[in-house]
Every structure is written in C-alpha cells, then in structure tokens.
CSV table of N, CA and C in Angstrom, one decimal:
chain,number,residue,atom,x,y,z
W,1,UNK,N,85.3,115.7,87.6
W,1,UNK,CA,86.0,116.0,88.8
W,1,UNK,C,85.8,114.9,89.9
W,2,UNK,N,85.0,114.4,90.1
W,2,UNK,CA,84.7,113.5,91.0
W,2,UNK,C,85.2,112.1,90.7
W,3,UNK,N,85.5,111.7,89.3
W,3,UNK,CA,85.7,110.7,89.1
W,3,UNK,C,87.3,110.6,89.3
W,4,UNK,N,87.8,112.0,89.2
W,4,UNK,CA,89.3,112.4,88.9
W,4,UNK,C,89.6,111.9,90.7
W,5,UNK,N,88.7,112.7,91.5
W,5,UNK,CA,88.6,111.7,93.2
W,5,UNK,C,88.9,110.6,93.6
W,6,UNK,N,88.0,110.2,92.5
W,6,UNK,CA,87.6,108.5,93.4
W,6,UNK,C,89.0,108.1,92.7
W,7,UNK,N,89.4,108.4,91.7
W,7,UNK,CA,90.8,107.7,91.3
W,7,UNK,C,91.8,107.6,91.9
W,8,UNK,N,92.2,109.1,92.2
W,8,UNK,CA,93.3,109.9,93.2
W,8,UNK,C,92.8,108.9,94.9
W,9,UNK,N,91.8,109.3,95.2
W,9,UNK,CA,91.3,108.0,96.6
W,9,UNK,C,91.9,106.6,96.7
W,10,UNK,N,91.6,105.9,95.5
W,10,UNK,CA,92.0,105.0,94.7
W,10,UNK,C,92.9,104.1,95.0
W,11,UNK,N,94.0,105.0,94.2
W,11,UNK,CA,95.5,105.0,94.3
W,11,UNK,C,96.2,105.3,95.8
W,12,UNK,N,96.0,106.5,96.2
W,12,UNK,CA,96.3,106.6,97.6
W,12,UNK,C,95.8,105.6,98.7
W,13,UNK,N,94.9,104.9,98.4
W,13,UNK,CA,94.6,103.9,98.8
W,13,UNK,C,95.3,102.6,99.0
W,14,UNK,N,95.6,102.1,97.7
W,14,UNK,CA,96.6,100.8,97.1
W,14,UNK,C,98.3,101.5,97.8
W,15,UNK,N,98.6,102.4,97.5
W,15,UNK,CA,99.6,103.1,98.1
W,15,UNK,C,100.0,102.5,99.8
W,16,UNK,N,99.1,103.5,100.3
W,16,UNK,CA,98.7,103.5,101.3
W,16,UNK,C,98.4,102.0,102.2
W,17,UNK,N,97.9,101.4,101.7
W,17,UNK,CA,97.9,99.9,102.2
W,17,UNK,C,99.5,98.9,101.9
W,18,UNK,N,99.9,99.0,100.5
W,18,UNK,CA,101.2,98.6,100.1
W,18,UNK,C,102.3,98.5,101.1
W,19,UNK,N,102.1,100.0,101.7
W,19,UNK,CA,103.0,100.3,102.7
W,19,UNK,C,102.7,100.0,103.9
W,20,UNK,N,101.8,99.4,104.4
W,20,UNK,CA,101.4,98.3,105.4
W,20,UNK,C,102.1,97.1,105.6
W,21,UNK,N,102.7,96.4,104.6
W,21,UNK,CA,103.0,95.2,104.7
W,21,UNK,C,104.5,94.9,105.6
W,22,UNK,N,104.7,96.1,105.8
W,22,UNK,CA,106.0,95.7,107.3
W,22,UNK,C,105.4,95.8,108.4
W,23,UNK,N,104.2,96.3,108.7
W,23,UNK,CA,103.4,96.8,109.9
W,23,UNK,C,103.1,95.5,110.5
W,24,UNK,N,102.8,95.6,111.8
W,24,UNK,CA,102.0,94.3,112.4
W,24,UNK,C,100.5,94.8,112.6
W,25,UNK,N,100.1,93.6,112.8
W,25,UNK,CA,98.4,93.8,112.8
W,25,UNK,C,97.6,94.9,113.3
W,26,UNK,N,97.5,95.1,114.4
W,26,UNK,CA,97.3,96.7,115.1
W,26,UNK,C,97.6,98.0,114.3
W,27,UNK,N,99.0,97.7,113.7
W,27,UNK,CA,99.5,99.3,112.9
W,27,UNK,C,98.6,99.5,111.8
W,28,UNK,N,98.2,98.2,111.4
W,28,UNK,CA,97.8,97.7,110.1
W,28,UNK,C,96.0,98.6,110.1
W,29,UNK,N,95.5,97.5,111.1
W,29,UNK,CA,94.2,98.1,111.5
W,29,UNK,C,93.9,99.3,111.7
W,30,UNK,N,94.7,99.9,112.6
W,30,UNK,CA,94.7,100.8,113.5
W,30,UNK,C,94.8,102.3,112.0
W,31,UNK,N,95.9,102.3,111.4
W,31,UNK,CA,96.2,103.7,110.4
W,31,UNK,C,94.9,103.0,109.3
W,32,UNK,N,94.5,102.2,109.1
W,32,UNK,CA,93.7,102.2,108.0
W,32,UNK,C,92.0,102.5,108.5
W,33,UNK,N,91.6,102.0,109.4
W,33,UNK,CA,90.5,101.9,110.6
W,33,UNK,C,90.6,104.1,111.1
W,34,UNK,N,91.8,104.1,111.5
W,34,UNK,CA,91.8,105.6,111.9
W,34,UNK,C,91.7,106.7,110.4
W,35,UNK,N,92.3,106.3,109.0
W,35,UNK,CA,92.5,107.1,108.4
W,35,UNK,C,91.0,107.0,107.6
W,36,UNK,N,90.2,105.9,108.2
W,36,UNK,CA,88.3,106.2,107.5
W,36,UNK,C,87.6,106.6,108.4
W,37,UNK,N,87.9,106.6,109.7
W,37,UNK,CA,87.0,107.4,110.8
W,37,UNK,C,87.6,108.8,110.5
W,38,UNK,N,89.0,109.4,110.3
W,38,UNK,CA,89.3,110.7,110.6
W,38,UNK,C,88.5,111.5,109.5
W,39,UNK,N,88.4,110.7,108.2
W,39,UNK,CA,88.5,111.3,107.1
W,39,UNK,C,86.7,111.6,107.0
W,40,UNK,N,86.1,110.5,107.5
W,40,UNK,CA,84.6,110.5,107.6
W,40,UNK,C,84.5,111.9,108.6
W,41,UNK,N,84.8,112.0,109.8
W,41,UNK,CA,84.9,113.2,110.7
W,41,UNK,C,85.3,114.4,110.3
W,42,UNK,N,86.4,114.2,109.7
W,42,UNK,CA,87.0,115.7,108.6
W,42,UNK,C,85.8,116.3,107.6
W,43,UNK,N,84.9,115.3,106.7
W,43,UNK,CA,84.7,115.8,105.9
W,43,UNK,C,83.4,116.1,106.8
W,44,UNK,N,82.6,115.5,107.8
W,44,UNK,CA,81.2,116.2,108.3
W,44,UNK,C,81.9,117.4,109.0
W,45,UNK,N,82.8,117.6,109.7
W,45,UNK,CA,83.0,118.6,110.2
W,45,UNK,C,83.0,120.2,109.5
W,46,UNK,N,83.8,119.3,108.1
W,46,UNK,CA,84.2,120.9,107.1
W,46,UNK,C,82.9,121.1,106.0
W,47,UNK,N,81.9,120.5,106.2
W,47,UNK,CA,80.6,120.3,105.2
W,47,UNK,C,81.1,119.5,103.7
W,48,UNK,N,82.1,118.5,104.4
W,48,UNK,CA,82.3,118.0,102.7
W,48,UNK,C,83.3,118.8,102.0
W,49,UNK,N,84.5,119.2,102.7
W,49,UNK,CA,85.8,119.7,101.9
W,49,UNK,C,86.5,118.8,102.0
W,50,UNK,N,87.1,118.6,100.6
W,50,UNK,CA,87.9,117.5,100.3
W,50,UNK,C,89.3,117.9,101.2
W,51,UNK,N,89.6,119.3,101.6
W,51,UNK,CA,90.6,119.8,102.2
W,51,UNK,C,90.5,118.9,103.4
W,52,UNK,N,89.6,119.3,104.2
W,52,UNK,CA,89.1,118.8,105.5
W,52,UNK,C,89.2,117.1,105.4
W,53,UNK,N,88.6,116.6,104.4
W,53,UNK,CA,88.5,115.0,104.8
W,53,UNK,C,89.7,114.4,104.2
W,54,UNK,N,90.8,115.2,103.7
W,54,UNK,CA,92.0,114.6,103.5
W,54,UNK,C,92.7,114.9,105.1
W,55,UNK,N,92.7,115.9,105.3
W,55,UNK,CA,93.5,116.6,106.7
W,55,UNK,C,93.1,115.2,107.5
W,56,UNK,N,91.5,115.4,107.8
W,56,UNK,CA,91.2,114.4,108.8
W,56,UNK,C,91.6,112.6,108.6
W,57,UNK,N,91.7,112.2,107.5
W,57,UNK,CA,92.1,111.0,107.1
W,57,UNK,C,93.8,111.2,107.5
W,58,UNK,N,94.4,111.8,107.1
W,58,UNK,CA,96.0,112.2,107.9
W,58,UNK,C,95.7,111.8,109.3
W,59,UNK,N,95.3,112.5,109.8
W,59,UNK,CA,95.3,112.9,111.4
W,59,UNK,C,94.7,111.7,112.0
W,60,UNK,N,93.8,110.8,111.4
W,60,UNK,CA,93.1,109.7,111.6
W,60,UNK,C,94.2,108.5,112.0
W,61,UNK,N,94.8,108.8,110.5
W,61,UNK,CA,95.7,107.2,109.9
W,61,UNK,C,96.9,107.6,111.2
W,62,UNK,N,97.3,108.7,111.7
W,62,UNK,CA,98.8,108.8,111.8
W,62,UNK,C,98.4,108.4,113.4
W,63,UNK,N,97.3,109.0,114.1
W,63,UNK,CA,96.8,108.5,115.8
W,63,UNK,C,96.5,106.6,115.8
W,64,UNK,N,95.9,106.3,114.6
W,64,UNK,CA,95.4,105.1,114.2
W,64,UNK,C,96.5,104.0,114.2
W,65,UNK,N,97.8,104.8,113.6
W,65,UNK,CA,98.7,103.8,113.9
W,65,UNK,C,99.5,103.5,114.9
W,66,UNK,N,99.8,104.9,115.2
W,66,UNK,CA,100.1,104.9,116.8
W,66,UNK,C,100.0,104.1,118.1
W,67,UNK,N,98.3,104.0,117.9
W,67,UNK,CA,97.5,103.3,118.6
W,67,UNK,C,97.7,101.8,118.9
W,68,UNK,N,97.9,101.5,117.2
W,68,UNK,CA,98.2,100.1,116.6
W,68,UNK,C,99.6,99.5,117.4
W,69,UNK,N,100.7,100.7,116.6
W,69,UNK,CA,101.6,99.9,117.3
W,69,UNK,C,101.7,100.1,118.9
W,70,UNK,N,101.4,100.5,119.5
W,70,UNK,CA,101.0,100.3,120.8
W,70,UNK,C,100.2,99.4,121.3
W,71,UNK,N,99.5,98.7,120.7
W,71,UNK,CA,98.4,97.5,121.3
W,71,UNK,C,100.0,96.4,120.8
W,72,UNK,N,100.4,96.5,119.5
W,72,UNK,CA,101.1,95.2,119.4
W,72,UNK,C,102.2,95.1,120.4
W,73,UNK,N,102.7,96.4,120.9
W,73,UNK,CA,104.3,96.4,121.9
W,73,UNK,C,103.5,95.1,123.1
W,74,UNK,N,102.2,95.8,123.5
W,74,UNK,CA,102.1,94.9,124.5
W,74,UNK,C,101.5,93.5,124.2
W,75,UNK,N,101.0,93.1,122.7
W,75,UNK,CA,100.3,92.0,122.9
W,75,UNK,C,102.0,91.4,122.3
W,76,UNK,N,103.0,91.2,122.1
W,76,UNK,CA,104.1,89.9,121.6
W,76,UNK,C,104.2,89.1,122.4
C-alpha cells in the first residue's frame, strides 16, 4: 500500500511539474512550494489522511500559483 503511494506521489509529481514548463518563475515556485506546504498542513491537520493531504496539496498548489503568477505580473 504505501509503496503503491509513493508511486502514485511519484508520478503526480513528474506530471505535475511537466506541466510547469509554460509557467514563469513564481507560478513555478509558487504551485509547487504551495502544493508541499498545503499537503504537509492537510495531512497534520486530518492525523495523516491521504484524503486530507491530497485536498490540502490541491488547495496549496492552486493559492501557490496564484500567488506566483501575481508576483511575476508585477516583477516583468
């Protein structure tokens, strides 16, 4: 089970980054930086449900990039 995790993590990971490569720097930082704080927060929050630290890595990445591309609007 857990190895079936770190795989599925893994991959959503490589994914997940892949799809970065149109992004500018900040969006970049920002959703990947946000989607390991949210997901760290999710899972202490829910005692370690994979439910929770997925939710929270969502909620993370999606404010995270947000953020991002808002720092780059004003840094061009």
């Amino acid at each position: 089970m857990l190895k079936s995790l770190i795989a599925l993590c893994a991959v959503a990971g490589m994914l997940g980054l892949s799809a970065c490569s149109g992004m500018g720097r900040g969006e970049t930082v920002g959703t990947v930086g946000g989607a390991a704080a949210g997901g760290a927060v999710g899972s202490a929050v829910t005692g370690g449900s994979t439910l929770g630290t997925l939710g929270g890595a969502a909620i993370g990445g999606y404010a995270g990039h947000e953020a991002g591309a808002d720092y780059d609007k004003k840094h061009r």
